PDB file of C-alpha atoms in Angstrom:
ATOM      1  CA  PHE A   1      -0.047  -0.136   0.193  1.00 95.00           C
ATOM      2  CA  VAL A   2       2.077   3.059  -1.230  1.00 96.00           C
ATOM      3  CA  ALA A   3       0.474   6.554  -0.445  1.00 96.00           C
ATOM      4  CA  LEU A   4       1.770   9.672  -2.999  1.00 96.00           C
ATOM      5  CA  LEU A   5       1.689  12.345  -0.570  1.00 95.00           C
ATOM      6  CA  GLY A   6       2.149  16.179  -1.064  1.00 94.00           C
ATOM      7  CA  PRO A   7       0.880  19.668  -1.781  1.00 92.00           C
ATOM      8  CA  SER A   8      -1.556  20.993  -4.229  1.00 89.00           C
ATOM      9  CA  GLY A   9       0.156  21.178  -8.157  1.00 91.00           C
ATOM     10  CA  SER A  10       2.942  18.427  -6.591  1.00 93.00           C
ATOM     11  CA  GLY A  11       1.824  15.760  -9.691  1.00 93.00           C
ATOM     12  CA  LYS A  12       0.190  13.428  -7.582  1.00 93.00           C
ATOM     13  CA  THR A  13      -2.845  12.405  -9.671  1.00 91.00           C
ATOM     14  CA  THR A  14      -0.830  13.284 -13.027  1.00 93.00           C
ATOM     15  CA  LEU A  15       1.169  10.416 -11.872  1.00 93.00           C
ATOM     16  CA  LEU A  16      -1.657   8.078 -11.361  1.00 92.00           C
ATOM     17  CA  ARG A  17      -3.576   8.876 -14.328  1.00 92.00           C
ATOM     18  CA  MET A  18      -0.002   7.863 -16.557  1.00 93.00           C
ATOM     19  CA  ILE A  19      -0.081   4.727 -14.575  1.00 93.00           C
ATOM     20  CA  ALA A  20      -3.622   3.683 -15.551  1.00 91.00           C
ATOM     21  CA  GLY A  21      -3.136   5.612 -18.923  1.00 91.00           C
ATOM     22  CA  LEU A  22      -4.776   8.111 -19.168  1.00 90.00           C
ATOM     23  CA  ASP A  23      -2.456  10.398 -19.669  1.00 91.00           C
ATOM     24  CA  GLN A  24       0.499   9.868 -21.781  1.00 89.00           C
ATOM     25  CA  PRO A  25       4.472  10.651 -20.053  1.00 90.00           C
ATOM     26  CA  ASP A  26       6.721  13.296 -22.001  1.00 91.00           C
ATOM     27  CA  SER A  27       9.692  10.576 -21.465  1.00 91.00           C
ATOM     28  CA  GLY A  28      10.760   7.362 -19.582  1.00 91.00           C
ATOM     29  CA  ALA A  29       8.597   4.348 -18.998  1.00 92.00           C
ATOM     30  CA  ILE A  30       5.917   2.911 -17.198  1.00 92.00           C
ATOM     31  CA  VAL A  31       6.551  -1.187 -16.105  1.00 92.00           C
ATOM     32  CA  LEU A  32       3.814  -2.941 -14.809  1.00 89.00           C
ATOM     33  CA  ASN A  33       5.491  -6.495 -13.993  1.00 86.00           C
ATOM     34  CA  GLY A  34       8.203  -6.355 -15.994  1.00 89.00           C
ATOM     35  CA  ILE A  35       5.938  -5.159 -19.057  1.00 89.00           C
ATOM     36  CA  ASP A  36       6.904  -1.881 -20.555  1.00 91.00           C
ATOM     37  CA  THR A  37       2.766   0.054 -20.783  1.00 89.00           C
ATOM     38  CA  GLN A  38       3.885   2.710 -23.122  1.00 85.00           C
ATOM     39  CA  SER A  39       1.751   0.434 -25.962  1.00 85.00           C
ATOM     40  CA  VAL A  40      -0.491  -1.175 -23.829  1.00 87.00           C
ATOM     41  CA  ASP A  41      -4.328   0.019 -24.268  1.00 87.00           C
ATOM     42  CA  PRO A  42      -5.209   1.133 -20.761  1.00 85.00           C
ATOM     43  CA  SER A  43      -8.252  -1.589 -20.592  1.00 81.00           C
ATOM     44  CA  GLN A  44      -5.456  -4.188 -20.685  1.00 84.00           C
ATOM     45  CA  ARG A  45      -3.596  -2.730 -18.003  1.00 86.00           C
ATOM     46  CA  GLY A  46      -5.166  -4.861 -15.315  1.00 85.00           C
ATOM     47  CA  VAL A  47      -5.707  -1.595 -13.147  1.00 89.00           C
ATOM     48  CA  GLY A  48      -8.715  -0.306 -11.262  1.00 86.00           C
ATOM     49  CA  PHE A  49      -9.175   3.478 -10.942  1.00 86.00           C
ATOM     50  CA  VAL A  50     -10.778   4.790  -7.795  1.00 84.00           C
ATOM     51  CA  PHE A  51     -11.692   8.287  -8.686  1.00 81.00           C
ATOM     52  CA  GLN A  52     -12.248  11.463  -5.920  1.00 73.00           C
ATOM     53  CA  HIS A  53     -16.044  11.996  -6.654  1.00 73.00           C
ATOM     54  CA  TYR A  54     -16.928   8.227  -7.301  1.00 69.00           C
ATOM     55  CA  ALA A  55     -17.830   8.546 -11.113  1.00 77.00           C
ATOM     56  CA  LEU A  56     -20.784   6.490 -10.556  1.00 84.00           C
ATOM     57  CA  PHE A  57     -23.292   5.712 -13.927  1.00 85.00           C
ATOM     58  CA  ARG A  58     -26.285   7.786 -12.231  1.00 87.00           C
ATOM     59  CA  HIS A  59     -28.791   6.249 -14.521  1.00 91.00           C
ATOM     60  CA  MET A  60     -27.753   2.625 -13.393  1.00 89.00           C
ATOM     61  CA  THR A  61     -28.402   0.559 -10.364  1.00 92.00           C
ATOM     62  CA  VAL A  62     -25.579  -0.291  -7.430  1.00 90.00           C
ATOM     63  CA  PHE A  63     -25.778  -3.714  -8.846  1.00 93.00           C
ATOM     64  CA  GLU A  64     -25.343  -2.376 -12.587  1.00 90.00           C
ATOM     65  CA  ASN A  65     -22.651   0.303 -11.567  1.00 88.00           C
ATOM     66  CA  VAL A  66     -20.495  -2.856 -10.717  1.00 88.00           C
ATOM     67  CA  ALA A  67     -21.487  -5.296 -13.302  1.00 89.00           C
ATOM     68  CA  PHE A  68     -20.611  -2.468 -16.323  1.00 87.00           C
ATOM     69  CA  GLY A  69     -16.321  -3.403 -16.305  1.00 80.00           C
ATOM     70  CA  LEU A  70     -17.571  -7.405 -16.442  1.00 80.00           C
ATOM     71  CA  ARG A  71     -20.195  -6.920 -19.199  1.00 84.00           C
ATOM     72  CA  VAL A  72     -18.226  -4.508 -21.533  1.00 78.00           C
ATOM     73  CA  LYS A  73     -15.361  -7.338 -21.756  1.00 79.00           C
ATOM     74  CA  PRO A  74     -14.897  -8.759 -25.131  1.00 77.00           C
ATOM     75  CA  LYS A  75     -17.324 -11.767 -25.472  1.00 81.00           C
ATOM     76  CA  SER A  76     -14.168 -14.456 -25.469  1.00 81.00           C
ATOM     77  CA  GLU A  77     -13.236 -12.590 -22.201  1.00 80.00           C
ATOM     78  CA  ARG A  78     -16.979 -12.270 -21.048  1.00 83.00           C
ATOM     79  CA  LEU A  79     -18.070 -14.419 -17.958  1.00 85.00           C
ATOM     80  CA  SER A  80     -21.868 -16.097 -18.322  1.00 86.00           C
ATOM     81  CA  LYS A  81     -25.013 -13.623 -17.137  1.00 87.00           C
ATOM     82  CA  GLN A  82     -24.934 -15.972 -13.751  1.00 89.00           C
ATOM     83  CA  MET A  83     -22.001 -15.507 -13.420  1.00 88.00           C
ATOM     84  CA  ILE A  84     -21.918 -12.052 -13.257  1.00 87.00           C
ATOM     85  CA  HIS A  85     -24.381 -12.050 -11.111  1.00 90.00           C
ATOM     86  CA  ASP A  86     -22.554 -14.126  -8.442  1.00 89.00           C
ATOM     87  CA  LYS A  87     -19.840 -12.361  -9.008  1.00 86.00           C
ATOM     88  CA  VAL A  88     -21.333  -8.454  -8.159  1.00 87.00           C
ATOM     89  CA  MET A  89     -23.139  -9.508  -5.504  1.00 90.00           C
ATOM     90  CA  SER A  90     -19.928 -11.548  -3.683  1.00 87.00           C
ATOM     91  CA  LEU A  91     -18.277  -7.687  -4.672  1.00 84.00           C
ATOM     92  CA  LEU A  92     -21.564  -5.995  -2.705  1.00 87.00           C
ATOM     93  CA  SER A  93     -20.901  -8.360   0.132  1.00 87.00           C
ATOM     94  CA  LEU A  94     -17.313  -7.754   0.444  1.00 82.00           C
ATOM     95  CA  VAL A  95     -18.057  -4.037   0.686  1.00 82.00           C
ATOM     96  CA  GLN A  96     -20.831  -4.642   3.004  1.00 84.00           C
ATOM     97  CA  LEU A  97     -23.808  -3.267   0.552  1.00 85.00           C
ATOM     98  CA  ASP A  98     -25.345  -6.051  -0.829  1.00 88.00           C
ATOM     99  CA  TRP A  99     -28.753  -4.610   0.148  1.00 91.00           C
ATOM    100  CA  LEU A 100     -28.313  -1.664  -1.713  1.00 88.00           C
ATOM    101  CA  ALA A 101     -28.207  -3.167  -4.638  1.00 89.00           C
ATOM    102  CA  ASN A 102     -30.673  -2.082  -6.627  1.00 90.00           C
ATOM    103  CA  ARG A 103     -30.726   1.427  -5.018  1.00 90.00           C
ATOM    104  CA  PHE A 104     -29.323   4.357  -7.540  1.00 92.00           C
ATOM    105  CA  PRO A 105     -26.486   5.986  -6.602  1.00 87.00           C
ATOM    106  CA  HIS A 106     -28.245   9.022  -5.543  1.00 90.00           C
ATOM    107  CA  GLN A 107     -29.981   7.193  -2.745  1.00 91.00           C
ATOM    108  CA  LEU A 108     -26.494   6.619  -1.275  1.00 88.00           C
ATOM    109  CA  SER A 109     -24.421   8.318   1.137  1.00 85.00           C
ATOM    110  CA  GLY A 110     -21.357   9.981   0.311  1.00 82.00           C
ATOM    111  CA  GLY A 111     -19.489   6.404   2.488  1.00 81.00           C
ATOM    112  CA  GLN A 112     -21.727   4.318   0.383  1.00 86.00           C
ATOM    113  CA  ARG A 113     -21.135   5.680  -3.177  1.00 85.00           C
ATOM    114  CA  GLN A 114     -17.109   5.727  -2.694  1.00 82.00           C
ATOM    115  CA  ARG A 115     -17.517   2.162  -1.435  1.00 83.00           C
ATOM    116  CA  ILE A 116     -19.364   1.190  -4.618  1.00 87.00           C
ATOM    117  CA  ALA A 117     -16.659   2.676  -6.430  1.00 84.00           C
ATOM    118  CA  LEU A 118     -14.393   0.482  -4.979  1.00 84.00           C
ATOM    119  CA  ALA A 119     -16.342  -2.395  -5.690  1.00 86.00           C
ATOM    120  CA  ARG A 120     -16.466  -1.694  -9.213  1.00 85.00           C
ATOM    121  CA  ALA A 121     -12.903  -0.977  -9.781  1.00 83.00           C
ATOM    122  CA  LEU A 122     -12.395  -4.715  -8.025  1.00 84.00           C
ATOM    123  CA  ALA A 123     -14.886  -6.257 -10.411  1.00 83.00           C
ATOM    124  CA  VAL A 124     -12.389  -6.827 -13.003  1.00 80.00           C
ATOM    125  CA  GLU A 125      -9.980  -8.055 -10.558  1.00 82.00           C
ATOM    126  CA  PRO A 126      -6.874  -5.742 -11.383  1.00 87.00           C
ATOM    127  CA  GLN A 127      -3.553  -6.438 -10.327  1.00 88.00           C
ATOM    128  CA  LEU A 128      -2.924  -2.593  -9.730  1.00 91.00           C
ATOM    129  CA  LEU A 129      -5.605  -0.752  -7.541  1.00 90.00           C
ATOM    130  CA  LEU A 130      -5.275   3.043  -8.198  1.00 92.00           C
ATOM    131  CA  LEU A 131      -6.921   5.848  -5.694  1.00 90.00           C
ATOM    132  CA  ASP A 132      -7.212   9.521  -6.201  1.00 90.00           C
ATOM    133  CA  GLU A 133      -8.404  11.217  -3.297  1.00 86.00           C
ATOM    134  CA  PRO A 134     -11.282   9.007  -2.632  1.00 80.00           C
ATOM    135  CA  PHE A 135     -12.220  10.274   0.830  1.00 77.00           C
ATOM    136  CA  GLY A 136     -11.829  14.271  -0.450  1.00 73.00           C
ATOM    137  CA  ALA A 137     -15.364  14.590  -0.410  1.00 66.00           C
ATOM    138  CA  LEU A 138     -16.108  13.317   2.591  1.00 70.00           C
ATOM    139  CA  ASP A 139     -16.370  14.675   6.589  1.00 73.00           C
ATOM    140  CA  SER A 140     -13.444  13.770   8.744  1.00 74.00           C
ATOM    141  CA  ALA A 141     -15.495  11.167  10.651  1.00 75.00           C
ATOM    142  CA  ILE A 142     -16.482   8.894   7.623  1.00 76.00           C
ATOM    143  CA  ARG A 143     -12.871   9.427   6.165  1.00 78.00           C
ATOM    144  CA  LYS A 144     -11.228   8.008   9.269  1.00 80.00           C
ATOM    145  CA  GLU A 145     -14.157   5.251   9.388  1.00 79.00           C
ATOM    146  CA  LEU A 146     -13.431   4.242   5.957  1.00 80.00           C
ATOM    147  CA  ARG A 147      -9.731   4.672   5.401  1.00 82.00           C
ATOM    148  CA  GLN A 148      -9.528   1.770   8.711  1.00 84.00           C
ATOM    149  CA  TRP A 149     -12.153  -0.120   6.490  1.00 82.00           C
ATOM    150  CA  LEU A 150      -9.895   0.519   3.366  1.00 84.00           C
ATOM    151  CA  ARG A 151      -6.809  -0.951   5.008  1.00 88.00           C
ATOM    152  CA  ARG A 152      -8.280  -4.042   6.378  1.00 85.00           C
ATOM    153  CA  LEU A 153      -9.609  -4.721   2.819  1.00 83.00           C
ATOM    154  CA  HIS A 154      -6.007  -4.259   1.348  1.00 87.00           C
ATOM    155  CA  ASP A 155      -4.875  -6.695   3.737  1.00 88.00           C
ATOM    156  CA  GLN A 156      -7.488  -9.026   2.780  1.00 86.00           C
ATOM    157  CA  LEU A 157      -7.394  -9.088  -0.991  1.00 84.00           C
ATOM    158  CA  GLY A 158      -3.367  -8.482  -1.319  1.00 86.00           C
ATOM    159  CA  VAL A 159      -4.103  -6.590  -4.056  1.00 88.00           C
ATOM    160  CA  THR A 160      -1.434  -3.664  -4.731  1.00 92.00           C
ATOM    161  CA  SER A 161      -2.747  -0.145  -4.105  1.00 92.00           C
ATOM    162  CA  VAL A 162      -1.330   3.260  -4.930  1.00 95.00           C
ATOM    163  CA  PHE A 163      -3.364   6.143  -2.893  1.00 92.00           C
ATOM    164  CA  VAL A 164      -2.923  10.023  -3.590  1.00 93.00           C
ATOM    165  CA  THR A 165      -3.214  11.927  -0.681  1.00 91.00           C
ATOM    166  CA  HIS A 166      -2.452  15.329   0.576  1.00 87.00           C
ATOM    167  CA  ASP A 167      -3.814  14.636   4.090  1.00 88.00           C
ATOM    168  CA  VAL A 168      -0.611  13.439   6.429  1.00 91.00           C
ATOM    169  CA  ASP A 169      -2.559  11.686   8.654  1.00 89.00           C
ATOM    170  CA  GLU A 170      -3.915   9.581   6.312  1.00 89.00           C
ATOM    171  CA  ALA A 171      -1.154   8.677   4.671  1.00 92.00           C
ATOM    172  CA  MET A 172       1.407   7.795   8.096  1.00 93.00           C
ATOM    173  CA  GLU A 173      -1.958   5.771   9.051  1.00 91.00           C
ATOM    174  CA  MET A 174      -2.631   3.586   5.868  1.00 91.00           C
ATOM    175  CA  ALA A 175       0.421   3.295   4.007  1.00 95.00           C
ATOM    176  CA  ASP A 176       3.162   0.869   3.918  1.00 96.00           C
ATOM    177  CA  ARG A 177       5.231   3.178   2.007  1.00 97.00           C
ATOM    178  CA  VAL A 178       5.187   6.741   1.640  1.00 97.00           C
ATOM    179  CA  VAL A 179       6.106   8.583  -1.599  1.00 97.00           C
ATOM    180  CA  VAL A 180       6.783  12.443  -0.897  1.00 96.00           C
ATOM    181  CA  LEU A 181       6.339  14.936  -3.935  1.00 96.00           C
ATOM    182  CA  ARG A 182       7.214  18.474  -4.905  1.00 95.00           C
ATOM    183  CA  LYS A 183       6.609  20.203  -7.810  1.00 94.00           C
ATOM    184  CA  GLY A 184       6.549  17.260 -10.136  1.00 93.00           C
ATOM    185  CA  LYS A 185      10.042  15.024  -7.742  1.00 95.00           C
ATOM    186  CA  ILE A 186       9.968  12.713  -5.675  1.00 95.00           C
ATOM    187  CA  GLU A 187      11.992  14.324  -2.265  1.00 96.00           C
ATOM    188  CA  GLN A 188      11.950  10.987  -0.318  1.00 97.00           C
ATOM    189  CA  VAL A 189      10.448   7.172  -0.507  1.00 97.00           C
ATOM    190  CA  GLY A 190      10.125   5.686   3.141  1.00 97.00           C
ATOM    191  CA  THR A 191       7.807   3.393   5.412  1.00 97.00           C
ATOM    192  CA  PRO A 192       5.927   6.223   7.577  1.00 95.00           C
ATOM    193  CA  ASP A 193       8.782   5.858   9.999  1.00 94.00           C
ATOM    194  CA  GLU A 194      11.171   6.796   8.299  1.00 95.00           C
ATOM    195  CA  VAL A 195       9.723  10.396   6.435  1.00 94.00           C
ATOM    196  CA  TYR A 196       8.840  11.342   9.847  1.00 91.00           C
ATOM    197  CA  HIS A 197      11.576  10.866  12.135  1.00 89.00           C
ATOM    198  CA  HIS A 198      13.983  10.503   9.315  1.00 90.00           C
ATOM    199  CA  PRO A 199      13.371  13.158   6.786  1.00 92.00           C
ATOM    200  CA  ALA A 200      15.226  13.642   3.537  1.00 92.00           C
ATOM    201  CA  ASN A 201      14.953  17.318   3.921  1.00 91.00           C
ATOM    202  CA  SER A 202      13.411  20.593   5.391  1.00 90.00           C
ATOM    203  CA  PHE A 203      10.617  20.447   3.292  1.00 92.00           C
ATOM    204  CA  VAL A 204       9.813  16.445   3.807  1.00 94.00           C
ATOM    205  CA  PHE A 205      10.350  17.714   7.393  1.00 92.00           C
ATOM    206  CA  GLN A 206       7.700  20.571   7.284  1.00 90.00           C
ATOM    207  CA  PHE A 207       5.111  18.743   5.490  1.00 92.00           C
ATOM    208  CA  ILE A 208       5.223  15.481   7.583  1.00 91.00           C
ATOM    209  CA  GLY A 209       3.550  17.212  10.933  1.00 82.00           C
ATOM    210  CA  GLY A 210       3.751  20.477  12.649  1.00 84.00           C
ATOM    211  CA  VAL A 211       6.843  22.370  12.548  1.00 92.00           C
ATOM    212  CA  ASN A 212       8.286  25.522  14.504  1.00 94.00           C
ATOM    213  CA  LEU A 213      10.019  27.416  11.900  1.00 92.00           C
ATOM    214  CA  PHE A 214      13.209  29.585  14.112  1.00 92.00           C
ATOM    215  CA  HIS A 215      15.386  31.291  12.636  1.00 89.00           C
ATOM    216  CA  GLY A 216      19.275  32.295  14.053  1.00 88.00           C
ATOM    217  CA  ARG A 217      23.025  31.418  13.018  1.00 86.00           C
ATOM    218  CA  MET A 218      26.054  29.076  13.171  1.00 82.00           C
ATOM    219  CA  SER A 219      28.829  29.807  16.038  1.00 77.00           C
ATOM    220  CA  GLU A 220      31.701  28.473  17.170  1.00 76.00           C
ATOM    221  CA  THR A 221      29.719  26.730  20.296  1.00 74.00           C
ATOM    222  CA  GLY A 222      26.851  25.428  18.089  1.00 77.00           C
ATOM    223  CA  ILE A 223      23.394  27.400  16.956  1.00 83.00           C
ATOM    224  CA  GLU A 224      22.076  30.380  18.048  1.00 84.00           C
ATOM    225  CA  LEU A 225      18.768  30.709  17.500  1.00 87.00           C
ATOM    226  CA  GLY A 226      17.070  34.712  17.449  1.00 83.00           C
ATOM    227  CA  VAL A 227      20.552  35.941  17.029  1.00 76.00           C
ATOM    228  CA  ALA A 228      21.223  36.190  12.884  1.00 64.00           C
ATOM    229  CA  HIS A 229      23.025  39.878  12.905  1.00 62.00           C
ATOM    230  CA  SER A 230      22.674  39.911   8.838  1.00 62.00           C
ATOM    231  CA  HIS A 231      21.017  37.794   6.444  1.00 64.00           C
ATOM    232  CA  ASP A 232      24.447  36.574   5.006  1.00 64.00           C
ATOM    233  CA  GLU A 233      24.455  34.922   8.461  1.00 74.00           C
ATOM    234  CA  GLN A 234      21.429  33.432   9.344  1.00 82.00           C
ATOM    235  CA  ILE A 235      19.600  29.797   8.678  1.00 87.00           C
ATOM    236  CA  THR A 236      16.707  28.754   9.734  1.00 89.00           C
ATOM    237  CA  ALA A 237      15.960  25.546  11.533  1.00 91.00           C
ATOM    238  CA  TYR A 238      13.020  23.216  11.981  1.00 93.00           C
ATOM    239  CA  ILE A 239      12.039  22.452  15.389  1.00 94.00           C
ATOM    240  CA  ARG A 240       8.766  20.115  15.875  1.00 93.00           C
ATOM    241  CA  PRO A 241       6.823  21.101  18.684  1.00 94.00           C
ATOM    242  CA  GLN A 242       7.412  17.221  20.413  1.00 92.00           C
ATOM    243  CA  SER A 243      10.990  18.197  20.581  1.00 93.00           C
ATOM    244  CA  VAL A 244      10.656  21.297  22.040  1.00 95.00           C
ATOM    245  CA  ARG A 245      11.548  20.919  26.277  1.00 94.00           C
ATOM    246  CA  ILE A 246      10.085  22.840  29.323  1.00 94.00           C
ATOM    247  CA  HIS A 247      11.881  23.474  32.643  1.00 93.00           C
ATOM    248  CA  ARG A 248      10.780  25.575  35.244  1.00 89.00           C
ATOM    249  CA  SER A 249      14.679  27.241  35.534  1.00 88.00           C
ATOM    250  CA  ARG A 250      17.301  27.613  33.647  1.00 87.00           C
ATOM    251  CA  ASP A 251      18.975  26.011  36.524  1.00 87.00           C
ATOM    252  CA  GLY A 252      21.268  22.814  35.635  1.00 84.00           C
ATOM    253  CA  VAL A 253      19.461  22.830  32.790  1.00 82.00           C
ATOM    254  CA  GLY A 254      22.361  23.734  30.427  1.00 83.00           C
ATOM    255  CA  ASP A 255      22.233  25.412  26.675  1.00 85.00           C
ATOM    256  CA  CYS A 256      18.572  26.953  26.688  1.00 89.00           C
ATOM    257  CA  PHE A 257      16.283  30.250  26.571  1.00 92.00           C
ATOM    258  CA  MET A 258      13.836  31.663  28.066  1.00 93.00           C
ATOM    259  CA  ALA A 259      10.275  32.106  26.825  1.00 96.00           C
ATOM    260  CA  THR A 260       6.595  33.245  28.351  1.00 96.00           C
ATOM    261  CA  ILE A 261       3.610  30.694  27.843  1.00 96.00           C
ATOM    262  CA  LYS A 262       0.963  32.531  26.460  1.00 96.00           C
ATOM    263  CA  ARG A 263      -1.596  29.536  26.029  1.00 95.00           C
ATOM    264  CA  MET A 264      -2.168  25.602  27.111  1.00 93.00           C
ATOM    265  CA  ARG A 265      -5.016  23.202  25.437  1.00 91.00           C
ATOM    266  CA  HIS A 266      -5.020  19.869  26.731  1.00 86.00           C
ATOM    267  CA  ASP A 267      -5.629  17.238  24.360  1.00 80.00           C
ATOM    268  CA  GLY A 268      -6.252  13.949  26.162  1.00 79.00           C
ATOM    269  CA  ILE A 269      -2.610  12.652  27.567  1.00 88.00           C
ATOM    270  CA  SER A 270      -0.784  15.718  25.744  1.00 90.00           C
ATOM    271  CA  ALA A 271      -1.014  19.632  26.203  1.00 92.00           C
ATOM    272  CA  ARG A 272      -0.318  21.874  23.509  1.00 93.00           C
ATOM    273  CA  ILE A 273       1.356  25.344  24.895  1.00 95.00           C
ATOM    274  CA  GLU A 274       1.655  27.712  23.001  1.00 96.00           C
ATOM    275  CA  LEU A 275       5.078  30.629  23.980  1.00 96.00           C
ATOM    276  CA  VAL A 276       6.716  33.581  22.994  1.00 96.00           C
ATOM    277  CA  SER A 277      10.827  33.325  22.965  1.00 95.00           C
ATOM    278  CA  GLU A 278      12.607  36.221  25.177  1.00 93.00           C
ATOM    279  CA  TRP A 279      13.171  37.618  21.039  1.00 92.00           C
ATOM    280  CA  GLY A 280      10.188  37.745  20.636  1.00 92.00           C
ATOM    281  CA  HIS A 281       8.970  34.752  18.375  1.00 94.00           C
ATOM    282  CA  PRO A 282       6.559  32.591  18.918  1.00 95.00           C
ATOM    283  CA  PHE A 283       6.014  28.687  18.858  1.00 96.00           C
ATOM    284  CA  GLU A 284       4.580  25.560  19.915  1.00 96.00           C
ATOM    285  CA  ALA A 285       5.284  22.973  22.204  1.00 95.00           C
ATOM    286  CA  ILE A 286       3.693  19.541  22.842  1.00 94.00           C
ATOM    287  CA  ILE A 287       4.393  18.126  26.579  1.00 93.00           C
ATOM    288  CA  ASN A 288       2.715  15.228  28.497  1.00 90.00           C
ATOM    289  CA  ALA A 289      -0.165  16.730  30.066  1.00 87.00           C
ATOM    290  CA  ALA A 290       0.943  15.174  33.390  1.00 88.00           C
ATOM    291  CA  GLN A 291       3.958  17.473  33.531  1.00 87.00           C
ATOM    292  CA  ILE A 292       2.062  20.941  33.740  1.00 86.00           C
ATOM    293  CA  GLN A 293       0.476  19.456  37.113  1.00 83.00           C
ATOM    294  CA  LYS A 294       4.015  18.535  37.949  1.00 86.00           C
ATOM    295  CA  ASP A 295       5.833  21.141  37.754  1.00 85.00           C
ATOM    296  CA  GLY A 296       2.676  23.463  38.610  1.00 87.00           C
ATOM    297  CA  LEU A 297       3.387  25.447  35.234  1.00 88.00           C
ATOM    298  CA  GLY A 298       0.391  28.123  34.336  1.00 91.00           C
ATOM    299  CA  VAL A 299       0.028  31.038  31.450  1.00 93.00           C
ATOM    300  CA  GLY A 300       1.844  33.849  31.802  1.00 93.00           C
ATOM    301  CA  GLU A 301       5.050  32.441  33.377  1.00 93.00           C
ATOM    302  CA  MET A 302       8.373  32.106  31.842  1.00 94.00           C
ATOM    303  CA  VAL A 303      10.405  28.865  31.530  1.00 94.00           C
ATOM    304  CA  ALA A 304      13.867  27.737  30.158  1.00 94.00           C
ATOM    305  CA  VAL A 305      13.249  25.874  26.814  1.00 95.00           C
ATOM    306  CA  THR A 306      15.771  23.404  25.258  1.00 93.00           C
ATOM    307  CA  ILE A 307      15.055  21.465  21.974  1.00 92.00           C
ATOM    308  CA  ASP A 308      15.753  17.378  21.409  1.00 90.00           C
ATOM    309  CA  LYS A 309      16.106  17.729  17.850  1.00 88.00           C
ATOM    310  CA  MET A 310      15.931  19.822  15.150  1.00 90.00           C
ATOM    311  CA  MET A 311      16.463  20.056  11.449  1.00 90.00           C
ATOM    312  CA  VAL A 312      18.639  23.206   9.929  1.00 88.00           C
ATOM    313  CA  ASP A 313      18.032  23.873   6.541  1.00 75.00           C
ATOM    314  CA  ASP A 314      18.650  20.397   5.086  1.00 70.00           C
ATOM    315  CA  TYR A 315      20.967  19.128   7.981  1.00 73.00           C
ATOM    316  CA  ALA A 316      19.333  17.192  11.022  1.00 71.00           C
ATOM    317  CA  ILE A 317      20.893  18.140  14.200  1.00 73.00           C
TER     318      ILE A 317
END
């Protein structure tokens, strides 16, 4: 299960459409199972495509939508009427919607339509399943439920899947591998853990998860934040909120800077703390909520701040 992840305009959907044969690349090759697909018709590539906005036939029932790909096959490859019926009902059962076989798309919810679109793509038994932001039109609660369901279905069927999304949480939760794109180029390929904990560059670091941006300079003793005197010596440091450590005082802490707590928001076992540095720069920390009680932290207090890990320009420190 591969996620193509990147901002709008990075080339995710274009890449997906080229794999499907809907668009042609200017150069290079697209190879599926060792076969260069340049001269292979899209209908013969063994690819199933699930579009963001379902693309269901409105004048056809749910059953007819799923059966469509089976009925338009060449006569020599086409299943019998009974076999098509059995296969369609089996697929509708697989996506848990067999009870809606005689409904029309306008009678379904968005989540149900998306599952019907998936059943239709699976009907032709694709070697490769392509999904173009399939949950983009759904609200967050249904999205979360469907992505967990789709990942379970993927594991059950064993079909290689390529999934386009700009939602980082979606990619990190569902994918075995994540391909991070920007402006038509691949920035990094890796497991969700690799791209989060070992980003290839500052773009990946910033795109995968929340980031605080600090300016500063390199000195003989290390990195000094907030003290660049000219643009020529300025560096940019990317720091995750989870890498910010808060201390009651600077005593015994070592290399640190001071900041004032401006706001605190509890989120279960963690807490988001908004701070302003001693030189007036706003940033955010995510800490264990228990630390707030233990240290007696409150809004308006001045605290010492240390940084566990950062990326300076394109170098992890």
